[in-house]
Amino acid sequence: MKFTPFKALAIGALMTATALSASAQTKIDATLKADQPGAEISRYIYGQFSEHLGAGVYEGVWVGKDSPIPNTRGIRNDVVGALKAIKVPVIRWPGGCFADEYHWRDGIGDPAKRPSRKNNWWGGTPESNQFGTHEFFDFVEQVGTDAYLSVNVGSSNPTEMREWIEYLTSPGDDTLAQERRANGRKDPFKVPFIGIGNESWGCGGNMTPEYYANELRRFEAFYHKGKDNSGARVASGANAFDTNWTDVVMKNAVRNMDAISLHYYTLPTANWSKKGPALNFDEAQWNSTFYQTYRMDDLLQKHIAVMDKHDPKKRVGLYVDEWGTWYDVEAGTNPGHLYQQNTLRDGIVAAVNFNIFHHYTDRVKMTNIAQTVNVLQAMILTDKEKMALTPTYYAFKMYVPFQDSTAIPLDVTAPTLIGGKDKDGKDQTFPAFNVSAAKAKDGKIYIGIANMNAKEGYVLNINLGTLKAKSVSGDVLTADKLDAHNVPGQKEVITPVAFKGGKIKGSVLELTIPAKSVVVVKLD
Ligand code: AHR
């Protein structure tokens, strides 16, 4: 079921974040339709992506067995503990661009004998291969999550893919299964998702969609989906608004895929050569960030319309397997390592995306934020033995109840804000806040609100209809400064606190939502 998207109020065009006073609190009516449940919100919407890039894996996850940093078989205990707490459902690995140069045999067997390679995509940094297949699955199992492997299509062949899958999943006595056992793993690994190439239009091989569709058909012939390898076949998808890619690949290879991916990054300026800083940005850049983020809604609608043409029964999932903010790298860090700080703005960007994804879950079955630790819009930042949990981490934590919940329509019309001008001088508008609601596995109703307005809060009067609720409780993530952020080893300055702005008045739920905040409430 698709929800009514936000409609701009007539007055909206007149309102900008800068024009509103700090104390103003516009009242807005909304209606919750708890008696009209929609599609399931898959837990995989809350997926992660960890690439061999900068300190994303080495330092961020893998410190080695002899490290003084507390670890289990080389994997950081603090990072595993933090990821368990947000119930990570899936981790995509080893890339990204790295995946199309990765040869799995480099990362198995005696660690002392593994080759060192140059990580050509990410700073030319040496890749020691100490973190390979067995270490990744150990990480996955410690976190209690599912694996999503990206296999090399761009610089490899179907045999290498088939052999990796056999090595991982064969329960038999064949040589590859025996080799896996000799390397310490008796039972097959569980591999529920396999991506066939990554960004095949770019770093994954510079292919045209026609060429990639043929490659997908060829690789898929040797994929042998079945009892031993039941992994969903994920086609390499489009770059942002390139719907022609989705169209051509689906037209030519819809039977060879279970899902197709889509990548979209939020750049405050929409300019890859000067994206905008992660810290010390102004309010104009706050607004342009949210304009660019909110484009995800239009992007999904466009790709879904193309998918509906080729797959009207919605068998094929849309996996947004890379999304998040991408800023200019922090001064003094390796530009190839994509390290950036993470502020209140990022926490709200995450929640805005969750609310959008929840509206399209009949098609959007998985998303993976880029990336888990120390890279781009990270959950966790590490500095040697120290670790910080970011506002993005806390947004994921607040939305945990939405995993495997059932969406419920929440009709509301938000005022609009202005994020910039297009090339014809026209205002680029976006809603000041977005929302979503769901019935969770615990039987309770949850409502999530992401308020993108830097200056103004809102009072939402939500008509609960037939729903009887006695009390409301929840959490709020906000801060005084737009770029409030946590630093490894320093006292946290931004963390969710109890939300006190909810009241039930008969059949109306009143929520007083502060400016620049994420709020998640539960109704009892
Ligand atoms: O997440 C960083 C990079 O962004 C990935 O390697 C690539 O797939 C995308 O271009």
Coordinates of C-alpha atoms and ligand atoms in Angstrom, one line a residue:
M1 CA 0.0 0.0 0.0
K2 CA 1.3 3.4 -0.9
F3 CA 0.6 6.4 1.4
T4 CA -0.5 9.8 0.4
P5 CA 2.7 11.8 0.0
F6 CA 3.0 15.2 1.6
K7 CA 1.0 17.9 0.0
A8 CA 2.5 21.4 0.3
L9 CA 0.2 23.9 2.1
A10 CA -0.7 26.9 0.1
I11 CA 1.1 29.1 2.6
G12 CA 4.1 26.8 2.5
A13 CA 5.8 28.6 -0.4
L14 CA 5.8 31.8 1.7
M15 CA 7.6 30.1 4.6
T16 CA 11.3 29.7 4.8
A17 CA 13.3 28.5 7.8
T18 CA 14.9 31.9 8.1
A19 CA 11.6 33.8 8.0
L20 CA 10.2 31.9 11.0
S21 CA 10.6 33.1 14.6
A22 CA 12.3 30.7 17.0
S23 CA 9.3 30.6 19.3
A24 CA 6.6 30.1 16.6
Q25 CA 4.7 26.9 16.9
T26 CA 2.4 26.2 14.0
K27 CA -0.4 23.8 14.8
I28 CA -1.0 21.1 12.2
D29 CA -3.8 18.6 12.1
A30 CA -3.1 15.0 11.1
T31 CA -5.1 11.7 11.0
L32 CA -3.9 8.3 12.0
K33 CA -5.7 5.4 10.3
A34 CA -4.9 2.5 12.5
D35 CA -7.7 0.5 11.0
Q36 CA -6.1 0.6 7.6
P37 CA -2.8 -1.3 8.0
G38 CA -0.5 -1.3 5.0
A39 CA 2.6 -3.2 3.9
E40 CA 5.2 -4.8 6.2
I41 CA 8.2 -2.5 6.9
S42 CA 11.0 -5.0 6.4
R43 CA 13.8 -5.0 9.0
Y44 CA 16.2 -5.0 6.1
I45 CA 15.3 -1.3 5.5
Y46 CA 17.7 -0.8 8.4
G47 CA 20.7 -2.4 6.7
Q48 CA 24.3 -1.5 6.8
F49 CA 27.2 -1.3 4.3
S50 CA 30.8 -1.9 5.2
E51 CA 33.5 -1.6 2.6
H52 CA 37.2 -2.1 2.6
L53 CA 37.7 1.7 2.5
G54 CA 39.8 3.9 4.9
A55 CA 39.2 2.8 8.5
G56 CA 35.8 1.2 7.7
V57 CA 37.0 -2.3 8.2
Y58 CA 40.6 -2.1 9.4
E59 CA 40.6 -0.2 12.7
G60 CA 36.8 0.2 12.6
V61 CA 35.9 -3.5 12.8
W62 CA 39.1 -5.5 12.6
V63 CA 42.0 -4.8 15.0
G64 CA 43.6 -8.2 14.9
K65 CA 43.8 -10.9 17.6
D66 CA 46.9 -9.4 19.3
S67 CA 45.5 -5.9 19.6
P68 CA 45.3 -4.3 23.1
I69 CA 41.8 -3.1 22.0
P70 CA 39.4 -5.6 23.4
N71 CA 38.4 -8.0 20.7
T72 CA 37.0 -11.4 19.9
R73 CA 39.1 -13.2 17.3
G74 CA 40.3 -9.8 16.1
I75 CA 36.9 -8.1 15.9
R76 CA 36.3 -5.1 18.2
N77 CA 34.0 -5.9 21.1
D78 CA 32.8 -2.3 21.5
V79 CA 31.7 -2.0 17.8
V80 CA 30.0 -5.4 17.9
G81 CA 28.2 -4.4 21.1
A82 CA 27.0 -1.1 19.6
L83 CA 25.8 -2.7 16.4
K84 CA 23.9 -5.4 18.3
A85 CA 22.0 -2.7 20.2
I86 CA 20.6 -1.3 17.0
K87 CA 19.6 -4.8 15.8
V88 CA 21.5 -4.5 12.5
P89 CA 19.6 -6.8 10.1
V90 CA 22.1 -7.1 7.3
I91 CA 25.6 -6.0 6.4
R92 CA 26.7 -5.5 2.7
W93 CA 30.4 -6.3 2.1
P94 CA 33.2 -6.1 0.7
G95 CA 32.2 -3.1 -1.4
G96 CA 31.3 -0.8 -3.2
C97 CA 33.9 -0.1 -5.8
F98 CA 36.3 -2.4 -3.9
A99 CA 34.1 -5.4 -4.7
D100 CA 34.8 -5.4 -8.4
E101 CA 38.5 -5.7 -7.8
Y102 CA 38.2 -8.2 -4.9
H103 CA 39.3 -11.8 -5.3
W104 CA 38.0 -13.9 -2.5
R105 CA 40.8 -16.4 -2.6
D106 CA 43.1 -13.5 -1.4
G107 CA 41.2 -13.5 1.9
I108 CA 41.1 -17.2 3.0
G109 CA 43.6 -19.6 4.5
D110 CA 46.7 -18.9 6.7
P111 CA 46.7 -15.1 7.3
A112 CA 50.5 -15.0 7.2
K113 CA 50.4 -16.2 3.6
R114 CA 47.6 -13.9 2.3
P115 CA 48.8 -11.4 -0.4
S116 CA 48.9 -7.7 0.1
R117 CA 47.1 -5.8 -2.6
K118 CA 46.8 -2.1 -3.5
N119 CA 43.3 -0.7 -2.8
N120 CA 43.2 1.2 -6.0
W121 CA 39.8 2.8 -5.4
W122 CA 40.5 4.1 -1.9
G123 CA 43.7 6.0 -1.5
G124 CA 46.0 3.3 -2.9
T125 CA 46.2 2.0 0.7
P126 CA 47.6 -1.5 1.2
E127 CA 45.0 -4.2 1.6
S128 CA 46.4 -6.9 3.9
N129 CA 43.5 -9.3 3.4
Q130 CA 43.6 -10.2 7.1
F131 CA 39.9 -9.6 7.1
G132 CA 38.5 -12.0 4.5
T133 CA 35.6 -14.4 4.1
H134 CA 35.8 -16.2 7.5
E135 CA 36.5 -13.0 9.4
F136 CA 33.5 -11.3 7.8
F137 CA 31.2 -14.2 8.6
D138 CA 32.6 -14.2 12.2
F139 CA 31.7 -10.5 12.4
V140 CA 28.2 -11.1 11.0
E141 CA 27.6 -13.9 13.4
Q142 CA 28.9 -11.9 16.4
V143 CA 26.6 -9.1 15.5
G144 CA 23.7 -11.5 14.9
T145 CA 22.9 -10.2 11.4
D146 CA 22.7 -11.4 7.8
A147 CA 25.3 -11.3 5.1
Y148 CA 24.9 -9.5 1.8
L149 CA 27.9 -10.3 -0.4
S150 CA 28.8 -8.2 -3.5
V151 CA 30.6 -10.3 -6.0
N152 CA 33.2 -9.2 -8.6
V153 CA 31.7 -8.9 -12.1
G154 CA 33.7 -6.0 -13.5
S155 CA 37.2 -7.6 -13.3
S156 CA 36.3 -11.3 -12.9
N157 CA 34.3 -14.1 -14.4
P158 CA 31.3 -16.3 -13.5
T159 CA 33.7 -19.2 -12.4
E160 CA 35.2 -17.1 -9.6
M161 CA 31.7 -16.2 -8.4
R162 CA 30.4 -19.8 -8.6
E163 CA 33.4 -21.1 -6.7
W164 CA 33.0 -18.5 -3.9
I165 CA 29.3 -19.4 -3.6
E166 CA 30.2 -23.2 -3.6
Y167 CA 32.9 -22.6 -1.0
L168 CA 30.5 -20.7 1.2
T169 CA 27.3 -22.8 0.9
S170 CA 28.1 -26.4 -0.2
P171 CA 27.1 -28.9 2.4
G172 CA 28.7 -31.8 0.4
D173 CA 32.1 -33.4 0.2
D174 CA 33.3 -31.5 -2.9
T175 CA 36.7 -30.0 -2.8
L176 CA 35.6 -26.5 -2.1
A177 CA 33.5 -27.5 0.8
Q178 CA 36.4 -29.5 2.2
E179 CA 38.7 -26.5 1.7
R180 CA 36.2 -24.4 3.8
R181 CA 36.3 -27.1 6.5
A182 CA 40.1 -27.2 6.5
N183 CA 39.9 -23.4 7.0
G184 CA 37.9 -23.9 10.2
R185 CA 34.2 -23.8 9.1
K186 CA 32.4 -27.1 9.2
D187 CA 28.8 -26.0 8.3
P188 CA 28.0 -23.9 5.3
F189 CA 27.7 -20.2 5.8
K190 CA 24.3 -18.5 5.5
V191 CA 24.3 -16.1 2.5
P192 CA 20.8 -14.7 2.0
F193 CA 21.8 -11.9 -0.4
I194 CA 24.3 -11.7 -3.2
G195 CA 24.9 -8.6 -5.3
I196 CA 26.0 -9.4 -8.9
G197 CA 28.3 -6.4 -9.5
N198 CA 28.3 -2.9 -8.0
E199 CA 27.8 0.4 -9.9
S200 CA 28.5 -1.5 -13.1
W201 CA 27.8 1.8 -15.0
G202 CA 30.9 3.3 -13.3
C203 CA 33.6 1.8 -11.0
G204 CA 32.2 -1.7 -11.6
G205 CA 33.1 -1.7 -15.3
N206 CA 31.9 1.4 -17.1
M207 CA 29.2 -0.7 -18.8
T208 CA 26.1 0.3 -20.7
P209 CA 22.8 -1.0 -19.3
E210 CA 22.5 -3.3 -22.4
Y211 CA 26.0 -4.7 -21.8
Y212 CA 25.4 -5.2 -18.0
A213 CA 22.0 -6.9 -18.6
N214 CA 23.9 -9.5 -20.8
E215 CA 26.6 -9.9 -18.1
L216 CA 23.9 -10.4 -15.5
R217 CA 22.3 -13.1 -17.6
R218 CA 25.7 -14.8 -18.1
F219 CA 26.7 -14.7 -14.4
E220 CA 23.2 -15.8 -13.3
A221 CA 23.5 -18.9 -15.4
F222 CA 26.2 -20.1 -13.1
Y223 CA 24.7 -18.8 -9.9
H224 CA 22.7 -22.0 -9.3
K225 CA 20.0 -20.6 -7.1
G226 CA 18.5 -23.4 -5.2
K227 CA 18.5 -25.4 -1.9
D228 CA 22.1 -24.8 -1.1
N229 CA 22.4 -21.3 -2.5
S230 CA 19.1 -19.6 -1.8
G231 CA 20.5 -16.1 -1.8
A232 CA 18.5 -13.4 -3.5
R233 CA 20.1 -12.3 -6.8
V234 CA 20.6 -8.6 -6.6
A235 CA 21.2 -6.8 -9.9
S236 CA 23.6 -3.8 -10.0
G237 CA 21.3 -0.8 -10.2
A238 CA 21.1 2.8 -11.2
N239 CA 23.0 5.9 -10.3
A240 CA 20.4 8.2 -8.8
F241 CA 17.9 9.4 -11.4
D242 CA 19.1 7.2 -14.3
T243 CA 15.8 5.4 -14.8
N244 CA 17.0 4.3 -18.2
W245 CA 19.4 1.9 -16.4
T246 CA 16.6 0.3 -14.4
D247 CA 14.4 0.2 -17.5
V248 CA 16.9 -1.6 -19.8
V249 CA 18.3 -4.0 -17.2
M250 CA 14.8 -5.0 -16.1
K251 CA 13.5 -5.3 -19.7
N252 CA 16.4 -7.6 -20.6
A253 CA 17.0 -9.6 -17.5
V254 CA 14.0 -9.4 -15.1
R255 CA 14.0 -13.2 -14.8
N256 CA 17.6 -13.3 -13.7
M257 CA 17.1 -11.1 -10.6
D258 CA 15.2 -11.0 -7.3
A259 CA 16.1 -7.4 -6.6
I260 CA 17.7 -4.5 -8.3
S261 CA 19.7 -1.9 -6.4
L262 CA 19.8 1.9 -6.5
H263 CA 22.4 4.3 -5.1
Y264 CA 21.7 7.9 -4.0
Y265 CA 23.9 10.2 -1.9
T266 CA 22.9 13.5 -0.3
L267 CA 25.4 16.2 -1.2
P268 CA 24.5 19.6 0.3
T269 CA 25.6 21.4 -2.8
A270 CA 24.8 18.6 -5.3
N271 CA 28.3 19.4 -6.6
W272 CA 30.8 16.5 -6.5
S273 CA 33.8 18.8 -6.6
K274 CA 32.7 20.9 -3.6
K275 CA 30.1 19.0 -1.6
G276 CA 30.0 21.1 1.5
P277 CA 31.5 20.6 5.0
A278 CA 30.4 18.1 7.6
L279 CA 30.8 20.7 10.4
N280 CA 30.5 24.5 10.6
F281 CA 27.9 24.8 7.9
D282 CA 25.3 27.5 7.8
E283 CA 21.5 27.4 7.7
A284 CA 21.4 27.7 3.9
Q285 CA 23.4 24.5 3.7
W286 CA 21.2 22.8 6.3
N287 CA 18.2 23.5 4.1
S288 CA 19.9 22.5 0.9
T289 CA 21.0 19.2 2.6
F290 CA 17.3 18.4 3.3
Y291 CA 16.2 19.4 -0.1
Q292 CA 18.7 17.0 -1.6
T293 CA 17.7 14.3 1.0
Y294 CA 14.0 14.7 0.3
R295 CA 14.6 14.0 -3.4
M296 CA 14.8 10.3 -2.3
D297 CA 11.0 10.4 -2.4
D298 CA 10.8 11.5 -6.0
L299 CA 13.6 9.1 -6.9
L300 CA 11.8 6.1 -5.5
Q301 CA 8.6 7.0 -7.2
K302 CA 10.4 7.3 -10.6
H303 CA 12.2 3.9 -10.3
I304 CA 9.2 2.2 -8.9
A305 CA 7.1 3.4 -11.9
V306 CA 9.7 1.8 -14.2
M307 CA 9.8 -1.4 -12.2
D308 CA 6.0 -1.7 -12.2
K309 CA 6.1 -1.7 -16.0
H310 CA 8.3 -4.8 -16.1
D311 CA 7.2 -6.5 -12.9
P312 CA 3.6 -5.5 -12.1
K313 CA 3.3 -8.2 -9.5
K314 CA 6.2 -6.7 -7.5
R315 CA 8.2 -9.8 -7.3
V316 CA 11.5 -7.9 -7.7
G317 CA 12.6 -5.8 -4.7
L318 CA 14.2 -2.4 -4.9
Y319 CA 17.3 -2.3 -2.7
V320 CA 18.7 1.2 -2.0
D321 CA 21.9 -0.4 -1.1
E322 CA 23.9 2.8 -0.8
W323 CA 22.5 6.0 0.6
G324 CA 23.5 8.7 3.1
T325 CA 25.4 12.0 3.3
W326 CA 28.6 12.6 1.5
Y327 CA 30.6 15.8 2.5
D328 CA 34.1 17.1 1.9
V329 CA 36.5 14.9 3.7
E330 CA 37.8 16.2 7.1
A331 CA 40.9 18.4 6.7
G332 CA 44.1 16.4 7.5
T333 CA 42.6 13.0 6.6
N334 CA 43.4 10.9 3.6
P335 CA 41.0 12.2 0.9
G336 CA 40.6 8.6 -0.3
H337 CA 39.3 7.4 3.1
L338 CA 36.0 9.4 3.1
Y339 CA 36.1 10.2 6.8
Q340 CA 33.6 12.8 7.9
Q341 CA 32.0 13.9 11.2
N342 CA 28.4 13.2 11.8
T343 CA 26.0 15.8 13.4
L344 CA 22.4 16.4 14.4
R345 CA 21.8 17.1 10.7
D346 CA 22.9 13.5 9.8
G347 CA 20.6 12.0 12.5
I348 CA 17.7 13.9 11.0
V349 CA 18.7 13.0 7.4
A350 CA 18.6 9.3 8.5
A351 CA 15.1 9.7 10.0
V352 CA 13.8 11.6 7.0
N353 CA 14.9 8.6 4.8
F354 CA 13.4 6.1 7.1
N355 CA 10.0 7.9 6.9
I356 CA 10.3 7.9 3.1
F357 CA 11.3 4.3 2.8
H358 CA 8.3 3.3 5.0
H359 CA 6.0 4.7 2.4
Y360 CA 7.2 2.4 -0.4
T361 CA 7.8 -0.9 1.4
D362 CA 5.7 -2.9 -1.1
R363 CA 8.7 -2.4 -3.4
V364 CA 11.6 -1.1 -1.2
K365 CA 12.7 -4.3 0.6
M366 CA 16.2 -3.3 1.7
T367 CA 18.4 -0.3 2.2
N368 CA 22.0 0.0 3.3
I369 CA 23.4 3.2 4.7
A370 CA 26.9 4.1 3.6
Q371 CA 28.8 3.2 5.8
T372 CA 28.8 1.5 9.2
V373 CA 32.1 2.7 10.8
N374 CA 34.4 5.7 10.0
V375 CA 33.3 6.2 6.4
L376 CA 30.7 8.7 5.1
Q377 CA 27.5 8.8 7.2
A378 CA 28.8 6.4 9.9
M379 CA 27.0 4.9 12.9
I380 CA 30.3 4.7 14.8
L381 CA 33.5 6.7 14.8
T382 CA 36.6 5.2 16.3
D383 CA 40.0 6.6 17.4
K384 CA 42.3 3.8 18.4
E385 CA 40.6 2.3 21.5
K386 CA 38.0 5.1 21.7
M387 CA 34.6 5.1 20.1
A388 CA 31.8 7.6 19.5
L389 CA 28.2 6.8 18.7
T390 CA 26.9 9.3 16.1
P391 CA 23.5 11.1 15.9
T392 CA 22.9 8.7 12.9
Y393 CA 23.4 5.8 15.2
Y394 CA 20.9 7.2 17.6
A395 CA 18.3 7.7 14.8
F396 CA 18.7 4.0 13.9
K397 CA 18.3 3.1 17.6
M398 CA 15.1 5.1 18.0
Y399 CA 13.6 3.5 14.9
V400 CA 14.3 -0.1 16.0
P401 CA 10.6 -0.8 16.7
F402 CA 9.8 -0.1 13.0
Q403 CA 11.7 -3.3 12.0
D404 CA 9.2 -5.9 10.7
S405 CA 6.3 -3.7 11.8
T406 CA 3.1 -3.0 9.8
A407 CA 2.8 0.5 8.3
I408 CA -0.2 2.6 9.2
P409 CA -1.3 5.6 7.2
L410 CA -0.7 8.9 8.9
D411 CA -2.1 11.7 6.8
V412 CA -0.6 15.1 7.3
T413 CA 0.2 18.2 5.3
A414 CA 3.5 19.8 6.1
P415 CA 4.5 23.4 5.3
T416 CA 7.3 23.7 2.9
L417 CA 10.8 25.1 3.2
I418 CA 13.2 26.3 0.6
G419 CA 16.5 24.5 0.0
G420 CA 17.8 26.7 -2.9
K421 CA 17.1 27.7 -6.5
D422 CA 17.1 25.5 -9.6
K423 CA 18.9 26.6 -12.8
D424 CA 15.8 28.6 -13.8
G425 CA 15.8 30.5 -10.5
K426 CA 12.8 28.6 -9.2
D427 CA 12.6 27.7 -5.5
Q428 CA 13.6 24.2 -4.5
T429 CA 11.1 23.2 -1.9
F430 CA 10.8 20.4 0.6
P431 CA 8.4 19.6 3.5
A432 CA 9.4 21.0 6.8
F433 CA 8.9 17.6 8.5
N434 CA 7.9 14.1 7.5
V435 CA 6.3 11.3 9.5
S436 CA 5.5 7.6 9.5
A437 CA 3.5 5.3 11.8
A438 CA 3.4 1.6 12.3
K439 CA 2.1 -1.2 14.4
A440 CA 5.2 -2.9 15.8
K441 CA 5.8 -6.6 16.7
D442 CA 5.0 -5.7 20.4
G443 CA 1.5 -4.8 19.3
K444 CA 2.0 -1.1 20.0
I445 CA 1.7 1.9 17.6
Y446 CA 4.8 3.9 17.0
I447 CA 5.1 7.3 15.3
G448 CA 8.3 8.8 14.0
I449 CA 8.7 12.5 13.1
A450 CA 11.7 14.1 11.5
N451 CA 11.6 17.9 11.8
M452 CA 13.9 19.5 9.2
N453 CA 13.0 23.0 10.2
A454 CA 16.2 24.5 11.8
K455 CA 14.2 27.2 13.6
E456 CA 10.6 26.2 14.2
G457 CA 8.8 23.5 16.1
Y458 CA 5.3 22.2 15.3
V459 CA 2.3 21.1 17.3
L460 CA 0.8 18.1 15.7
N461 CA -2.8 17.3 16.6
I462 CA -3.2 13.7 15.5
N463 CA -6.8 12.4 15.3
L464 CA -6.5 8.8 16.5
G465 CA -9.8 7.7 15.0
T466 CA -10.9 4.4 16.4
L467 CA -7.6 3.8 18.2
K468 CA -7.8 3.9 22.0
A469 CA -4.6 5.2 23.6
K470 CA -4.1 6.0 27.3
S471 CA -0.5 7.3 27.3
V472 CA 2.3 8.4 25.1
S473 CA 6.1 8.1 25.7
G474 CA 9.2 8.2 23.6
D475 CA 12.5 9.8 22.8
V476 CA 13.7 13.0 21.1
L477 CA 17.1 13.7 19.5
T478 CA 17.9 17.3 19.2
A479 CA 20.6 19.9 20.2
D480 CA 21.2 23.6 20.3
K481 CA 23.8 23.6 17.6
L482 CA 23.0 22.5 14.0
D483 CA 26.4 20.7 13.9
A484 CA 26.3 19.1 17.4
H485 CA 28.3 15.9 17.3
N486 CA 30.1 13.4 19.4
V487 CA 33.8 12.8 19.5
P488 CA 35.6 9.5 20.4
G489 CA 36.9 9.7 24.0
Q490 CA 34.9 12.9 24.9
K491 CA 31.7 13.2 26.8
E492 CA 28.6 12.8 24.5
V493 CA 27.0 16.1 23.6
I494 CA 24.1 14.6 21.6
T495 CA 22.1 11.6 22.6
P496 CA 18.3 10.9 22.7
V497 CA 16.5 11.9 25.8
A498 CA 12.9 11.2 27.1
F499 CA 10.3 13.1 25.0
K500 CA 7.9 15.1 27.3
G501 CA 6.0 16.8 24.6
G502 CA 3.1 14.2 24.1
K503 CA -0.4 14.5 25.5
I504 CA -3.6 12.4 24.9
K505 CA -6.7 14.6 24.8
G506 CA -9.6 12.2 24.2
S507 CA -9.2 10.9 20.7
V508 CA -6.4 13.4 19.8
L509 CA -2.7 12.9 20.3
E510 CA -0.9 16.2 20.7
L511 CA 2.8 16.2 20.0
T512 CA 4.9 19.3 20.5
I513 CA 7.8 18.7 18.2
P514 CA 10.9 20.9 18.7
A515 CA 12.8 22.5 15.9
K516 CA 15.5 20.4 14.2
S517 CA 14.7 17.1 15.9
V518 CA 13.8 13.5 15.5
V519 CA 11.0 12.2 17.7
V520 CA 9.7 8.6 18.1
V521 CA 6.7 8.0 20.3
K522 CA 4.9 4.8 21.4
L523 CA 1.2 4.8 22.3
D524 CA 0.0 2.6 25.1
Ligands
AHR1 O1 30.4 4.3 -0.5 C1 31.5 4.8 -1.2 C2 31.4 4.4 -2.7 O2 30.3 5.1 -3.3 C3 31.1 3.0 -3.1 O3 32.3 2.2 -3.1 C4 30.6 3.1 -4.4 O4 29.7 2.0 -4.7 C5 29.9 4.4 -4.5 O5 30.2 5.2 -5.6

